[in-house]
């Protein structure tokens, strides 16, 4: 089965849930959330303002905009919907608005980008409806996004596969009644610390990351070993059916141990460390320098 087949199955399973993504308008990031119940996109208001005005402080711009437009301020409660949206560092609750609400905001923003932004929002909505009919389009978009950021095809395939493996593991945890949040994070830290020697927070600090996604900054070897740890944890859980959280913690440790042993053997044979402080930004810079040298 191909990576597309795996991920299309994954997309179909999530087709009736709220979709979250970071969209790009003229290289500006706009956090969004799709609500299947209302079939509406919601856009982070501060990101929209930043994209239209190039303001370094969109929150301050919004305050001033509401002061100079009393009607906007009066209807603010009907426009704004606080939502949890995806960010590179995880979930964050921000003020959002649907397309109708954003159109009202645009009326109060003197910007030559207003009309292109309206067209962009319409295209975002059209793309989402297309993806609901054909989930593979969503996978293709993910591939395009990673390629635009400079990631290699090999790394992209590993990263997309890691998403599927992670979901299989969290589905297994949910099957046993474990809760997202603290319990998932605790078990994940056990897996990380067992095979890499660091918790997720320590791993991010080691790589010099702040809000960036840790897995988006792993090398191929790191991704593969983390996938091995999570796949092993899921398989052991299915075989042993742990009942208490303590038993789940032990299963997570055993899954991480399998990857730790593989890491030790690989490092012994290659003489090179698997866990590295290299992150995506520095890795891509190194790759660009290599390409420049090869051209000379």
PDB file of C-alpha atoms in Angstrom, residues 4 7 22-24 27 127 131 135-153 155-157 159-160 284:
ATOM      1  CA  UNK A   4      -1.045   8.099  -0.465  1.00  0.00           C
ATOM      2  CA  UNK A   7      -2.964   8.867   4.297  1.00  0.00           C
ATOM      3  CA  UNK A  22      -2.009  27.272   8.573  1.00  0.00           C
ATOM      4  CA  UNK A  23      -2.798  28.736   5.154  1.00  0.00           C
ATOM      5  CA  UNK A  24      -0.531  31.077   3.201  1.00  0.00           C
ATOM      6  CA  UNK A  27       3.702  34.099   2.038  1.00  0.00           C
ATOM      7  CA  UNK A 127     -10.212  23.838  -2.138  1.00  0.00           C
ATOM      8  CA  UNK A 131     -10.769  17.882  -0.585  1.00  0.00           C
ATOM      9  CA  UNK A 135      -9.130  13.395   0.317  1.00  0.00           C
ATOM     10  CA  UNK A 136      -6.034  12.746  -1.805  1.00  0.00           C
ATOM     11  CA  UNK A 137      -6.094  16.431  -2.778  1.00  0.00           C
ATOM     12  CA  UNK A 138      -5.462  17.297   0.873  1.00  0.00           C
ATOM     13  CA  UNK A 139      -2.467  14.985   0.956  1.00  0.00           C
ATOM     14  CA  UNK A 140      -1.132  16.523  -2.243  1.00  0.00           C
ATOM     15  CA  UNK A 141      -1.480  19.970  -0.671  1.00  0.00           C
ATOM     16  CA  UNK A 142       0.548  18.843   2.343  1.00  0.00           C
ATOM     17  CA  UNK A 143       3.243  17.568   0.013  1.00  0.00           C
ATOM     18  CA  UNK A 144       3.284  20.873  -1.860  1.00  0.00           C
ATOM     19  CA  UNK A 145       3.519  22.872   1.379  1.00  0.00           C
ATOM     20  CA  UNK A 146       6.523  20.896   2.616  1.00  0.00           C
ATOM     21  CA  UNK A 147       8.235  21.085  -0.784  1.00  0.00           C
ATOM     22  CA  UNK A 148       7.730  24.846  -0.884  1.00  0.00           C
ATOM     23  CA  UNK A 149       9.504  25.080   2.477  1.00  0.00           C
ATOM     24  CA  UNK A 150      12.467  23.227   1.000  1.00  0.00           C
ATOM     25  CA  UNK A 151      12.124  19.726   2.448  1.00  0.00           C
ATOM     26  CA  UNK A 152      13.377  16.770   0.376  1.00  0.00           C
ATOM     27  CA  UNK A 153      10.983  14.205  -1.111  1.00  0.00           C
ATOM     28  CA  UNK A 155      11.979  13.496   4.261  1.00  0.00           C
ATOM     29  CA  UNK A 156       8.409  14.421   3.259  1.00  0.00           C
ATOM     30  CA  UNK A 157       7.477  10.759   2.768  1.00  0.00           C
ATOM     31  CA  UNK A 159       7.081  12.827   7.823  1.00  0.00           C
ATOM     32  CA  UNK A 160       3.720  11.936   6.316  1.00  0.00           C
ATOM     33  CA  UNK A 284      17.996  23.653   4.712  1.00  0.00           C
TER      34      UNK A 284
END
